Amino acid sequence: MARRIQRRTTRSQTRRMADALTVHGGNSGADRNTSPRSGWAASIFLLLLSCVLLGVFLWDDRFQVRSVAVKGATLVDEQEIIAEAGLAGRPIFLLNSRAVASELSARFGCFDRVRVQTRLPDRVTIQVTEKSAMLLWERQGSYWWLDNDGRVLSLAGGHGELPIVHDRSGLDVSIGSRIAGVPWEYVRETIAALPAVSDFEYTLEDGLIVFVTTERWPVYLGSDGNPAYKVAVLRELTAALATESAEVVYIDLKNEQRPAIKMGSG
């Protein structure tokens, strides 16, 4: 009798457990059926929200470039760099700083390094480090930056503040190479000896030529010799000739030991 009661009890417990599992299994199926729907809805909501935020960031005037500052530039006018970068009005979140820096480095060969930084909501800073340029070389209206060895750095967009040597012999110019036929050490020393002079001419026949006094007397400085001594002689000659109100056609200092002066007929 006791065994029958125990068997019934065991069967009852087994049925209750089976019913519980059935109920639990039914709920799991419902969860599985409803879970993908709620997941898709959440995904669509997040996608729409992302699109809205992206539209705000890209097209809102508050996130378009309004201020561009240039630091470290002395050889190139700041406005020229800003114009070449072309950043005004562009969405700040779409700016590729490295690409802009590479473009500016390629455009201005006198830059050793360019760094572009953005700052929300609308500010961009262009920081440049320049190569050591000595002068500008001009030929038929085109300008190039040259380093201390006479090597051509790149085509120059403007005059800048460096001394300019105007080529009157039409010498070949190749970016990355020295201009042949020019005594660059002598040119460098002469420019240093005449810091107040910003314009020179150069010909293969007469070397460096400078124009002095308000009358613009041409002075042939040649291609060799002692630039400092020639400048000292030039100062003495111009002082004496200006006192005499002389009419000077040219002063020849190619040989500093035998300076020559050609006077006008008057």
Coordinates of C-alpha atoms in Angstrom, one line a residue:
M1 CA 0.0 0.0 0.0
A2 CA 2.8 2.4 0.9
R3 CA 4.6 1.6 -2.3
R4 CA 1.4 2.5 -4.4
I5 CA 1.1 5.8 -2.6
Q6 CA 4.9 6.5 -3.2
R7 CA 4.5 5.7 -6.9
R8 CA 1.5 8.0 -7.3
T9 CA 3.4 10.8 -5.5
T10 CA 6.3 10.3 -7.8
R11 CA 4.1 10.4 -10.9
S12 CA 2.3 13.5 -9.7
Q13 CA 5.7 15.3 -9.1
T14 CA 6.8 14.2 -12.6
R15 CA 3.7 15.6 -14.2
R16 CA 4.0 18.9 -12.4
M17 CA 7.6 19.2 -13.6
A18 CA 6.6 18.3 -17.1
D19 CA 3.9 20.9 -17.0
A20 CA 6.3 23.5 -15.7
L21 CA 8.8 22.7 -18.5
T22 CA 6.0 23.0 -21.1
V23 CA 5.0 26.4 -19.8
H24 CA 8.6 27.6 -19.7
G25 CA 9.3 26.2 -23.1
G26 CA 6.2 28.0 -24.5
N27 CA 7.4 31.3 -23.0
S28 CA 10.9 30.8 -24.5
G29 CA 9.3 30.4 -27.9
A30 CA 7.4 33.6 -27.5
D31 CA 10.5 35.4 -26.5
R32 CA 12.3 34.0 -29.5
N33 CA 9.5 35.2 -31.7
T34 CA 9.3 38.7 -30.3
S35 CA 13.1 39.4 -29.7
P36 CA 14.1 39.8 -33.4
R37 CA 11.3 42.3 -33.9
S38 CA 12.3 44.5 -31.0
G39 CA 16.0 44.2 -32.1
W40 CA 15.2 45.4 -35.6
A41 CA 13.2 48.3 -34.3
A42 CA 16.0 49.4 -32.1
S43 CA 18.5 49.1 -35.0
I44 CA 16.3 51.2 -37.3
F45 CA 15.8 53.8 -34.5
L46 CA 19.6 54.1 -34.0
L47 CA 20.2 54.3 -37.7
L48 CA 17.7 57.1 -38.1
L49 CA 19.2 58.9 -35.1
S50 CA 22.7 58.6 -36.6
C51 CA 21.5 60.0 -39.9
V52 CA 19.9 63.0 -38.2
L53 CA 23.1 63.7 -36.2
L54 CA 25.2 63.3 -39.3
G55 CA 23.1 65.7 -41.2
V56 CA 23.4 68.2 -38.3
F57 CA 27.2 67.9 -38.2
L58 CA 27.6 68.1 -41.9
W59 CA 25.2 70.8 -42.9
D60 CA 24.8 72.9 -39.8
D61 CA 26.5 76.3 -40.3
R62 CA 28.0 76.0 -36.8
F63 CA 30.3 73.2 -38.0
Q64 CA 31.5 74.8 -41.2
V65 CA 35.0 76.3 -41.3
R66 CA 34.9 80.1 -40.7
S67 CA 38.3 80.8 -39.2
V68 CA 41.7 79.7 -40.7
A69 CA 44.9 80.9 -39.0
V70 CA 48.5 80.4 -40.4
K71 CA 51.5 80.2 -38.1
G72 CA 55.2 80.1 -39.0
A73 CA 55.0 81.5 -42.5
T74 CA 57.5 84.2 -43.5
L75 CA 58.3 83.3 -47.1
V76 CA 54.7 83.1 -48.3
D77 CA 51.9 85.5 -47.6
E78 CA 49.4 84.0 -45.2
Q79 CA 46.4 84.9 -47.4
E80 CA 48.0 83.0 -50.2
I81 CA 48.3 79.9 -48.1
I82 CA 44.7 80.2 -46.9
A83 CA 43.4 80.7 -50.5
E84 CA 45.4 77.6 -51.7
A85 CA 44.0 75.5 -48.8
G86 CA 40.4 76.4 -49.8
L87 CA 38.9 75.5 -46.4
A88 CA 36.4 78.2 -45.8
G89 CA 32.8 77.0 -45.7
R90 CA 33.7 73.3 -45.8
P91 CA 32.3 70.9 -43.1
I92 CA 34.9 70.6 -40.4
F93 CA 34.1 66.9 -39.8
L94 CA 34.9 66.1 -43.5
L95 CA 38.4 67.7 -43.4
N96 CA 41.3 65.3 -44.0
S97 CA 44.1 67.2 -42.2
R98 CA 46.8 65.0 -43.6
A99 CA 45.6 65.4 -47.1
V100 CA 45.4 69.2 -46.8
A101 CA 49.0 69.3 -45.3
S102 CA 50.3 67.1 -48.1
E103 CA 48.7 69.4 -50.7
L104 CA 50.2 72.5 -49.2
S105 CA 53.6 70.9 -48.9
A106 CA 53.5 70.0 -52.6
R107 CA 52.3 73.4 -53.6
F108 CA 54.9 75.3 -51.6
G109 CA 58.3 73.7 -51.9
C110 CA 59.8 76.1 -49.3
F111 CA 57.8 74.3 -46.5
D112 CA 59.7 71.7 -44.7
R113 CA 56.7 70.5 -42.7
V114 CA 53.0 71.4 -42.6
R115 CA 50.6 70.5 -39.8
V116 CA 46.8 71.1 -40.0
Q117 CA 44.7 71.2 -36.8
T118 CA 41.0 71.5 -36.5
R119 CA 39.1 72.8 -33.5
L120 CA 35.4 72.7 -33.0
P121 CA 33.2 74.2 -34.0
D122 CA 34.7 76.1 -36.9
R123 CA 38.4 76.8 -36.5
V124 CA 41.5 75.5 -38.4
T125 CA 45.1 76.2 -37.8
I126 CA 47.9 75.7 -40.4
Q127 CA 51.3 75.4 -38.8
V128 CA 54.3 75.5 -41.2
T129 CA 58.0 75.0 -40.8
E130 CA 60.0 76.6 -43.6
K131 CA 63.1 75.5 -45.3
S132 CA 66.1 77.8 -45.2
A133 CA 65.5 79.9 -48.3
M134 CA 68.1 82.5 -49.3
L135 CA 66.5 84.4 -52.2
L136 CA 64.0 84.5 -54.9
W137 CA 65.1 83.9 -58.5
E138 CA 63.1 85.6 -61.2
R139 CA 63.1 84.8 -64.9
Q140 CA 60.6 86.2 -67.4
G141 CA 58.0 87.0 -64.7
S142 CA 58.3 83.6 -62.9
Y143 CA 59.7 83.2 -59.4
W144 CA 61.4 80.4 -57.6
W145 CA 62.7 79.9 -54.0
L146 CA 66.4 79.0 -53.7
D147 CA 68.2 77.7 -50.7
N148 CA 71.7 78.8 -49.6
D149 CA 73.4 76.5 -52.1
G150 CA 71.4 77.9 -55.1
R151 CA 69.2 74.8 -55.2
V152 CA 65.6 75.4 -56.5
L153 CA 63.1 74.6 -53.8
S154 CA 59.9 75.3 -55.8
L155 CA 58.0 77.7 -57.8
A156 CA 57.1 80.8 -55.8
G157 CA 53.6 82.2 -55.9
G158 CA 54.6 85.7 -54.8
H159 CA 57.6 87.9 -54.1
G160 CA 57.8 87.5 -50.3
E161 CA 60.4 89.4 -48.3
L162 CA 63.6 87.8 -49.6
P163 CA 66.1 89.4 -51.9
I164 CA 65.3 88.9 -55.5
V165 CA 67.8 88.1 -58.3
H166 CA 66.5 88.9 -61.8
D167 CA 68.0 86.5 -64.4
R168 CA 68.8 88.4 -67.6
S169 CA 70.6 85.5 -69.3
G170 CA 67.7 83.0 -69.3
L171 CA 69.4 80.2 -67.4
D172 CA 67.7 76.8 -67.0
V173 CA 65.7 76.3 -63.8
S174 CA 64.9 72.8 -62.5
I175 CA 63.2 72.2 -59.2
G176 CA 65.5 70.2 -56.9
S177 CA 68.7 71.2 -58.8
R178 CA 71.2 74.1 -58.6
I179 CA 71.1 76.7 -61.3
A180 CA 74.3 76.2 -63.3
G181 CA 76.6 79.0 -64.2
V182 CA 76.1 81.0 -61.0
P183 CA 78.8 81.4 -58.3
W184 CA 76.5 80.8 -55.4
E185 CA 79.0 81.3 -52.6
Y186 CA 79.9 84.7 -54.1
V187 CA 76.2 85.6 -54.5
R188 CA 75.4 84.6 -50.9
E189 CA 78.3 86.7 -49.5
T190 CA 77.4 89.7 -51.7
I191 CA 73.7 89.7 -50.6
A192 CA 74.9 89.5 -47.0
A193 CA 77.2 92.5 -47.5
L194 CA 74.3 94.5 -48.9
P195 CA 71.4 93.9 -46.5
A196 CA 69.6 97.1 -47.5
V197 CA 69.4 96.0 -51.1
S198 CA 66.4 93.8 -52.1
D199 CA 66.8 93.6 -55.9
F200 CA 69.8 92.3 -58.0
E201 CA 70.2 91.4 -61.6
Y202 CA 72.4 88.7 -62.9
T203 CA 74.0 88.1 -66.3
L204 CA 76.7 85.6 -67.4
E205 CA 78.8 88.5 -68.8
D206 CA 78.7 90.9 -65.8
G207 CA 77.7 88.7 -62.9
L208 CA 75.7 90.5 -60.2
I209 CA 74.4 93.9 -60.9
V210 CA 73.0 96.3 -58.3
F211 CA 71.4 99.7 -58.7
V212 CA 72.3 102.5 -56.2
T213 CA 71.2 106.0 -55.3
T214 CA 67.9 107.6 -56.3
E215 CA 69.4 107.8 -59.8
R216 CA 69.7 104.0 -60.0
W217 CA 73.3 103.9 -61.2
P218 CA 74.1 100.3 -62.3
V219 CA 77.0 98.8 -60.5
Y220 CA 78.7 95.7 -62.0
L221 CA 79.8 93.5 -59.1
G222 CA 81.0 90.6 -61.2
S223 CA 81.1 86.9 -60.2
D224 CA 84.2 86.6 -58.0
G225 CA 86.4 88.5 -55.6
N226 CA 85.8 90.0 -52.2
P227 CA 82.2 91.2 -51.8
A228 CA 82.8 93.0 -48.6
Y229 CA 85.7 95.0 -50.1
K230 CA 83.7 95.8 -53.2
V231 CA 80.9 97.1 -51.1
A232 CA 83.3 99.3 -49.1
V233 CA 84.7 100.8 -52.4
L234 CA 81.2 101.3 -53.7
R235 CA 80.1 103.3 -50.7
E236 CA 83.1 105.6 -51.0
L237 CA 82.6 106.1 -54.8
T238 CA 78.9 106.8 -54.5
A239 CA 79.4 109.3 -51.7
A240 CA 82.0 111.2 -53.7
L241 CA 80.1 111.1 -56.9
A242 CA 76.8 112.2 -55.2
T243 CA 78.6 115.2 -53.8
E244 CA 79.8 116.2 -57.2
S245 CA 76.4 115.7 -58.7
A246 CA 78.0 113.6 -61.4
E247 CA 76.1 111.9 -64.2
V248 CA 77.1 108.3 -64.0
V249 CA 76.4 105.7 -66.7
Y250 CA 77.7 102.8 -64.7
I251 CA 80.3 101.7 -62.1
D252 CA 82.4 98.6 -62.9
L253 CA 83.6 96.8 -59.8
K254 CA 84.2 93.4 -61.4
N255 CA 87.8 93.9 -60.5
E256 CA 87.9 95.6 -57.1
Q257 CA 91.5 96.6 -57.6
R258 CA 90.7 98.5 -60.7
P259 CA 87.3 100.1 -60.4
A260 CA 86.0 101.9 -63.5
I261 CA 83.4 104.6 -63.8
K262 CA 81.7 105.7 -67.0
M263 CA 80.5 109.3 -66.9
G264 CA 77.8 110.9 -68.9
S265 CA 78.5 113.6 -71.5
G266 CA 77.0 116.2 -69.2

